[in-house]
XYZ file of C-alpha atoms in Angstrom:
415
model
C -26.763 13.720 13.369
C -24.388 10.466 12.757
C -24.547 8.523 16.116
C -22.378 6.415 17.588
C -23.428 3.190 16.334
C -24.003 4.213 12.386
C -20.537 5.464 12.520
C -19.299 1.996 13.283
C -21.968 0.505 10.634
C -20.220 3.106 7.887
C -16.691 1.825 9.046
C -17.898 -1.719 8.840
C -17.275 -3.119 5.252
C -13.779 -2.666 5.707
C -13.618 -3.802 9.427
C -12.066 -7.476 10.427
C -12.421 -6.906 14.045
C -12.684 -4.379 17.155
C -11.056 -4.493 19.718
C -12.596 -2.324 22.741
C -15.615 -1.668 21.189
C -17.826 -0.348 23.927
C -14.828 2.056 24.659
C -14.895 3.499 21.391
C -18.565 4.235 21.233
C -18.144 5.577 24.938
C -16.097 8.193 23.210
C -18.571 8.580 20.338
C -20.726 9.268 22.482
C -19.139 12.097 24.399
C -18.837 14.154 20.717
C -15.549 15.174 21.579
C -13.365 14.842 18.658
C -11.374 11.546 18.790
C -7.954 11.314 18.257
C -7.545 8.794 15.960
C -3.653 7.289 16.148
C -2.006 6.439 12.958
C 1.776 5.573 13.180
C 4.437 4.821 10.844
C 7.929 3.448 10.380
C 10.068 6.337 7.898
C 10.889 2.888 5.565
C 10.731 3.569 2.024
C 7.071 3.975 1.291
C 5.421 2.494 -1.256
C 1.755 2.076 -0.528
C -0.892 0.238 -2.500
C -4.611 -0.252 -2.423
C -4.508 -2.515 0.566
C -3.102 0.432 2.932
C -5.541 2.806 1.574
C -8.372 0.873 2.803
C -7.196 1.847 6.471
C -6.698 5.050 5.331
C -10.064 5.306 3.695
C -11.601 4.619 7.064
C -9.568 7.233 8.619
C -10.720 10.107 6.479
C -14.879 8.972 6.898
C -13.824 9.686 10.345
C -11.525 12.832 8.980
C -15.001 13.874 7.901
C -17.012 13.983 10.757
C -14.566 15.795 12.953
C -11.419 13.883 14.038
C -8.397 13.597 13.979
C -5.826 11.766 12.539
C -2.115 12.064 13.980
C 0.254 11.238 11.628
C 3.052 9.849 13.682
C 6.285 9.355 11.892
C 8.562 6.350 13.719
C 11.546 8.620 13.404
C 13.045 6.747 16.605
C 11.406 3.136 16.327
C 12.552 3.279 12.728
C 15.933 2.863 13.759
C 15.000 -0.257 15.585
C 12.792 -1.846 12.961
C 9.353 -3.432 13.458
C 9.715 -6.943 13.420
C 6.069 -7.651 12.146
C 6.455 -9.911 9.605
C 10.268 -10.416 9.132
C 11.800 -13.677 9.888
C 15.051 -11.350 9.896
C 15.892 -7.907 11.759
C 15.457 -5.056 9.564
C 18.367 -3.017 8.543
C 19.254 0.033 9.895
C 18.804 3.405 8.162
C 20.513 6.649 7.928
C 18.768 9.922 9.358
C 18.657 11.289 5.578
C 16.599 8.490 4.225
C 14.838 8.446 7.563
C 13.885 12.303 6.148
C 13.088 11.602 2.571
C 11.399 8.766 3.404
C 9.288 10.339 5.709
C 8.205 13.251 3.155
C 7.241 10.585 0.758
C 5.273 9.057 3.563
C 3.381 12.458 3.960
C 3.214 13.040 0.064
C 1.153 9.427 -0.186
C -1.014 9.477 2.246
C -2.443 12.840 1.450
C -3.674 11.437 -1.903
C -6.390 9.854 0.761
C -5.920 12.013 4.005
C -7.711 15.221 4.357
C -4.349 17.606 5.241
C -5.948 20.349 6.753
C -4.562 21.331 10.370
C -8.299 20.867 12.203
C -7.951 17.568 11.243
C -4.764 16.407 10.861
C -1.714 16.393 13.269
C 1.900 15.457 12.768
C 3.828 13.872 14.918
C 7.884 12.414 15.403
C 8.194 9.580 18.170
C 11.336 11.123 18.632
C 9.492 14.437 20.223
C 9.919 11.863 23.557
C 12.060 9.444 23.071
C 14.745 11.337 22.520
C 14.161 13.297 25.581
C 13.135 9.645 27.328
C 15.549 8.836 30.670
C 17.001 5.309 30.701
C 15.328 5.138 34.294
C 11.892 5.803 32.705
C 12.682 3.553 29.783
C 13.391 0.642 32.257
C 9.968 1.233 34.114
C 8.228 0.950 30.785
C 9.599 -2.646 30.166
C 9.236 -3.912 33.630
C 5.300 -3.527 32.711
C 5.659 -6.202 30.566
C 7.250 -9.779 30.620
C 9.785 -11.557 28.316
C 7.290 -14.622 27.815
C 4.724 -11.921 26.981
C 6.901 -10.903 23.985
C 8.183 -14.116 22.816
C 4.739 -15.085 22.513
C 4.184 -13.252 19.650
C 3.605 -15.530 16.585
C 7.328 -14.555 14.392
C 9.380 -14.670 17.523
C 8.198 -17.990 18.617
C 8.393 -18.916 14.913
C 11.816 -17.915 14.749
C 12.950 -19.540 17.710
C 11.726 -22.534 16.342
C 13.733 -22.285 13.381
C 16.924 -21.536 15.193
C 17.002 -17.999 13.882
C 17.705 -15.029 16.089
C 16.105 -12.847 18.263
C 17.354 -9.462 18.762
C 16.939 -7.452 22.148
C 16.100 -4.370 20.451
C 13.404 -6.077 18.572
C 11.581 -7.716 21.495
C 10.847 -3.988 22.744
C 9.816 -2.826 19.772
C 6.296 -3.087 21.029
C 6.694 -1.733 24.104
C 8.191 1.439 22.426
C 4.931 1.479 20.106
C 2.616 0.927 22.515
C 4.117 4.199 24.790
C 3.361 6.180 21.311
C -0.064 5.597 22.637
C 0.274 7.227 25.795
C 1.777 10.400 24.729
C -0.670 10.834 22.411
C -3.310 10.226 24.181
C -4.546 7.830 21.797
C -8.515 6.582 21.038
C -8.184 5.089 18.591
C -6.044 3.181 15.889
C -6.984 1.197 12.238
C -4.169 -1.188 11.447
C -3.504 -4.466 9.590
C -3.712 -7.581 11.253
C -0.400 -7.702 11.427
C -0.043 -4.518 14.120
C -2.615 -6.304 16.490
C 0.261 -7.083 19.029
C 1.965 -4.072 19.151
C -1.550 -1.738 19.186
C -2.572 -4.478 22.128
C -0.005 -3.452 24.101
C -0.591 0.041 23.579
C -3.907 -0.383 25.251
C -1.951 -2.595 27.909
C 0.748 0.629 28.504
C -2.047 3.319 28.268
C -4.372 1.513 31.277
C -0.887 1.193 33.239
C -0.442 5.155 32.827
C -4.448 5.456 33.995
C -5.473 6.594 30.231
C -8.484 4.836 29.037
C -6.792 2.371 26.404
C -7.615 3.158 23.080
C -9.466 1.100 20.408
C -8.243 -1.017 17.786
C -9.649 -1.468 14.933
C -7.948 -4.220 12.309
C -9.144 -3.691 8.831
C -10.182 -6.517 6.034
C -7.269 -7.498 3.753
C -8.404 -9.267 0.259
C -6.041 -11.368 -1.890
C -3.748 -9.764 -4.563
C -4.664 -9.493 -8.400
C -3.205 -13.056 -8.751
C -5.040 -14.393 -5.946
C -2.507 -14.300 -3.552
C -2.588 -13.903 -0.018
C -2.096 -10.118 -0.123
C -1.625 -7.623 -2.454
C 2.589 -7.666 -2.683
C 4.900 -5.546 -4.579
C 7.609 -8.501 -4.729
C 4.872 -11.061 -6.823
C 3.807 -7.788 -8.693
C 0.068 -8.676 -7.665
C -0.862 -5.028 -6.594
C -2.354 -1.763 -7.863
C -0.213 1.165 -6.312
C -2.075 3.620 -5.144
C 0.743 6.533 -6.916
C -0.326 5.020 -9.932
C -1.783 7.142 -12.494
C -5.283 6.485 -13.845
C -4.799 4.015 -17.255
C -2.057 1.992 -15.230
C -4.812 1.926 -11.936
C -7.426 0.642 -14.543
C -5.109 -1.897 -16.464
C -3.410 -3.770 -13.504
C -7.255 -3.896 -12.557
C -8.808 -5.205 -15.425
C -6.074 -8.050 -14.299
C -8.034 -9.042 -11.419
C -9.224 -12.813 -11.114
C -13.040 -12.620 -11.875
C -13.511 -14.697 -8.887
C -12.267 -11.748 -6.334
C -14.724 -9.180 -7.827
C -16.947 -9.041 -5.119
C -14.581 -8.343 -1.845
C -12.797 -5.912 -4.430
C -15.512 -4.096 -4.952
C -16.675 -4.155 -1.483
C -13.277 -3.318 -0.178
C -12.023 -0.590 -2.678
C -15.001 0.939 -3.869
C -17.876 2.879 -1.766
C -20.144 2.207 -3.645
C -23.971 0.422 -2.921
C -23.317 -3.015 -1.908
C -26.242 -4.627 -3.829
C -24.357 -2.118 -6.895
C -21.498 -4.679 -6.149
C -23.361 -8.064 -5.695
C -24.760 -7.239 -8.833
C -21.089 -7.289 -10.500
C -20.301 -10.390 -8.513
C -23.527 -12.066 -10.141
C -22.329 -10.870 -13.863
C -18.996 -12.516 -13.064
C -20.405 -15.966 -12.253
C -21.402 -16.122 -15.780
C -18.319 -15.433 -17.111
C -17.167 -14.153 -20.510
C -18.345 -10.661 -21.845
C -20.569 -10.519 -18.591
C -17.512 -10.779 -16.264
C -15.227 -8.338 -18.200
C -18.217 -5.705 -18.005
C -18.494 -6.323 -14.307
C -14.567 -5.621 -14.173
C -14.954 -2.716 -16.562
C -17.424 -1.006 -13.756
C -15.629 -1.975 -10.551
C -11.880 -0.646 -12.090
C -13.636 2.703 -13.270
C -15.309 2.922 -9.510
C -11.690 2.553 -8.220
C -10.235 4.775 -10.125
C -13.229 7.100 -9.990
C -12.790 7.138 -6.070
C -9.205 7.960 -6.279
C -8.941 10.278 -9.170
C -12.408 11.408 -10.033
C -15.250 10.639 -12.305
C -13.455 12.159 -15.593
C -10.352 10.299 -15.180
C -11.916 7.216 -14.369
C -13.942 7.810 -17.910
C -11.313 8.608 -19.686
C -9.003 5.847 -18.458
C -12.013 3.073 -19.187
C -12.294 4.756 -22.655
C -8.422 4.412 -23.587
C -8.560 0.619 -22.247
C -11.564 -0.266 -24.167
C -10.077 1.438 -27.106
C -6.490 -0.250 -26.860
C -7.517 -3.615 -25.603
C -10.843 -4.243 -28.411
C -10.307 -1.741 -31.151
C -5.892 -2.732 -30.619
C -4.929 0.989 -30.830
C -1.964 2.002 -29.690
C -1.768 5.649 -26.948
C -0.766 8.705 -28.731
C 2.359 10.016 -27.695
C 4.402 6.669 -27.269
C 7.640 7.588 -25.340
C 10.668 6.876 -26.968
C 13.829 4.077 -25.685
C 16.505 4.740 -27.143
C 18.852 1.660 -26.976
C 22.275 0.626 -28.237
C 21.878 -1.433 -31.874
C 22.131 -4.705 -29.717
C 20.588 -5.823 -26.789
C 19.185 -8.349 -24.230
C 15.728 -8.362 -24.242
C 15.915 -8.456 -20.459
C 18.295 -5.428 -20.319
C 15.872 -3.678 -22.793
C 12.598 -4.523 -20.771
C 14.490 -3.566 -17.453
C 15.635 -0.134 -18.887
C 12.167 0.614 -19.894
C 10.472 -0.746 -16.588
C 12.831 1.384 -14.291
C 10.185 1.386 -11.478
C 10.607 -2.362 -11.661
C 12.541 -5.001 -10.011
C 14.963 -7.528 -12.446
C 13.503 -10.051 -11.112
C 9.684 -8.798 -11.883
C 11.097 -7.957 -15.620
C 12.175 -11.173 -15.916
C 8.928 -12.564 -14.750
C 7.013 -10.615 -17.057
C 8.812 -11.573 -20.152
C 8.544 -15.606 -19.322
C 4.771 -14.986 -18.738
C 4.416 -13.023 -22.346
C 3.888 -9.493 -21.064
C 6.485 -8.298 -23.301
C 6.067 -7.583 -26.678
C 8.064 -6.304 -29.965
C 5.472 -5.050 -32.425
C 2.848 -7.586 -31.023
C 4.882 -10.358 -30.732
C 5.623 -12.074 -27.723
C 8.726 -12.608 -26.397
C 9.582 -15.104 -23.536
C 13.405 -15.338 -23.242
C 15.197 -12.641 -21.396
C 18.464 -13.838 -22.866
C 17.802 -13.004 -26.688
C 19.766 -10.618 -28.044
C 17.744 -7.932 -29.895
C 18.832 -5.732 -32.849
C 17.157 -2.231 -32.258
C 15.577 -1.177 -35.464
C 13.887 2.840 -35.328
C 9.822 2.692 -34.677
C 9.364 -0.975 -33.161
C 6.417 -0.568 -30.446
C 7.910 -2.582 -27.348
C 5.372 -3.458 -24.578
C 6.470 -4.399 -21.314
C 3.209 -5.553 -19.370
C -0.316 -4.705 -19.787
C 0.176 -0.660 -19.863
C 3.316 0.591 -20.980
C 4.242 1.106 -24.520
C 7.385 2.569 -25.720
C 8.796 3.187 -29.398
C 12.289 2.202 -30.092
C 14.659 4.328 -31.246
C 18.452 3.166 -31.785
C 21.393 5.140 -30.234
C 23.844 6.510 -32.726
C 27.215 5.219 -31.684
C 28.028 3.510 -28.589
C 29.555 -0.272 -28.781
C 27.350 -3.638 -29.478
C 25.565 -4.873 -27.046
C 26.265 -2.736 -24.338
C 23.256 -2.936 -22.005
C 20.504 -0.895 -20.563
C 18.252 1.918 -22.580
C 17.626 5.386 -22.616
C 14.325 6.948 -22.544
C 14.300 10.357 -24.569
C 12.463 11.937 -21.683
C 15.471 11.660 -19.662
C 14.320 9.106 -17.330
């Protein structure tokens, strides 16, 4: 029998802090099965390895019995959470509110057991759209304007002379009612949802629920060493990614950060893990073998033992014996071109600005050769191997016809 206090010493490697702790092993103790809150804005998802840890945590708990409501911020999308953002978030349609949500679902189940014992799914707009101005207004007089402005990127703004928007400053309020209709326990966030889950155990104790627990998960620097893992400095490993690219944007990872990566990302044995933190000290061939095991016990946990193998095999193969993967796909691109718009048309999942940084750091390549100005013009002959960063390889093919210079590739796949 797990009891209450090894479940929290399980969920600890990943946990930052707890708030209401003694109510959360109240509940453990009851061995009811906890309803474990897990809310989202419908914003074009596009999750990493930092939000899996939360979700990682969610599914031990998945795994003992409880339950994890999805809730999709259909409603509360519309308004944008403000966590973060030194400017209000723009407003979406209801059909990208939809796909976005589906993707939400589709990423999160790459982690989340989906089964209906132990996972529920939820719309905020199940109330709020049924919600009575009147009822609304007795919500907000719960809490005060000074009690919202105190939150850290309001008062920032302010400061700045940027605005505020009314809609914004109840943002929290709105989130923290989620918590009362569903009955909330518990909820594993980011630092940076503290404030709004806080007020969720404010609303719940106001409605006479026992407020629910918050638990705020550890968040390690990016590749780079950066303050977070951040799709913008192109410091992260996505957690859609497949295998190879998991394990090569891995093998990027500063030899320093080894050991809260490994204790973070991985489950496995933490002296397994100090052990690869020692090898990294010394540095060289010891450090890229310590790398080598904590990228295939990433990939391992999200993809399985085989793939994990197989992806270490194809890096060690590429990156010390230089051989290229089989099956390069093909670009097709007109006989002349910028080696920005060539990189950018191969890289589609990438931002101009991130293909631009690549090629001025070296990451792309014609036949081995690096190439650092986006601005030279290229002239496309058949076969040449282009690289553009550490993983992706394509072999050039020139387009018949079609006028000099004009930009942007093809790939043969269709893409």
């Amino acid at each position: 029998m797990t009891t209450p206090t090894a479940v929290l010493e399980r969920l600890s490697r990943t946990t930052d802090q707890i708030i209401g702790e003694q109510d959360l092993l109240s509940r453990l103790r009851s061995g009811r099965s906890l309803r474990i809150k897990f809310g989202v804005d419908c914003t074009a998802p596009d999750l990493h390895l930092g939000h899996a840890v939360n979700l990682w945590m969610m599914r031990q708990l998945q795994e003992l019995g409880h339950t994890v409501v999805f809730l999709l911020g259909d409603t509360t999308t519309r308004i944008g959470d403000p966590s973060g953002r030194n400017t209000t978030r723009p407003t979406l349609t209801p059909e990208q509110i939809d796909t976005n949500a589906a993707a939400f679902l589709d990423q999160v189940s790459l982690v989340l057991r989906t089964d209906p014992e132990v996972l529920e799914i939820r719309r905020n707009s199940e109330w709020f759209d049924q919600l009575p101005l009147t009822d609304l207004l007795a919500e907000l007089s719960h809490v005060s304007v000074a009690q919202l402005m105190g939150r850290d990127m309001f008062s920032e703004r302010t400061a700045l002379g940027l605005p505020v928007a009314a809609h914004e400053l109840i943002y929290p309020v709105l989130q923290g009612f989620d918590s009362v209709q569903l009955e909330s326990d518990l909820t594993i966030v980011g630092t940076d949802q503290l404030f709004n889950e806080a007020m969720g155990r404010q609303i719940q104790a106001r409605h006479g629920q026992q407020p629910q627990t918050v638990i705020t998960s550890v968040i390690t620097p990016g590749l780079d060493g950066g303050a977070k893992q951040s799709k913008s400095l192109n410091n992260y490993v996505g957690l859609t990614d497949p295998p190879e690219e998991k394990f090569g944007r891995l093998m990027t990872l500063r030899d320093d950060l080894i050991a809260i990566w490994g204790r973070v990302y991985t489950d496995r044995p933490i002296p397994e893990v100090e052990e690869w933190a020692t090898l990294a000290e010394r540095g060289g061939g010891a450090a890229r073998d310590a790398k080598l095991a904590l990228a295939e016990a990433i990939v391992a946990r999200h993809h399985g033992t085989d793939a994990a193998r197989r992806a270490r095999q194809e890096f060690v193969a590429v990156f010390s014996g230089r051989e290229l993967p089989d099956d390069l796909p093909v670009l097709e691109a007109a006989a002349s071109v910028s080696l920005w718009d060539l990189a950018a048309s191969a890289r589609d999942d990438l931002s101009r600005t991130a293909v631009r940084r690549l090629i001025t750091d070296g990451a792309v390549r014609l036949d081995e050769v690096a190439e650092r100005d986006p601005f030279r013009t290229v002239e496309i002959r058949d076969n040449t191997v282009l690289q553009v960063g550490r993983r992706k390889w394509f072999r050039l093919r020139r387009r018949p016809g079609g006028p000099c210079g004009a930009p942007a590739g093809r790939r043969a796949d269709g893409a």
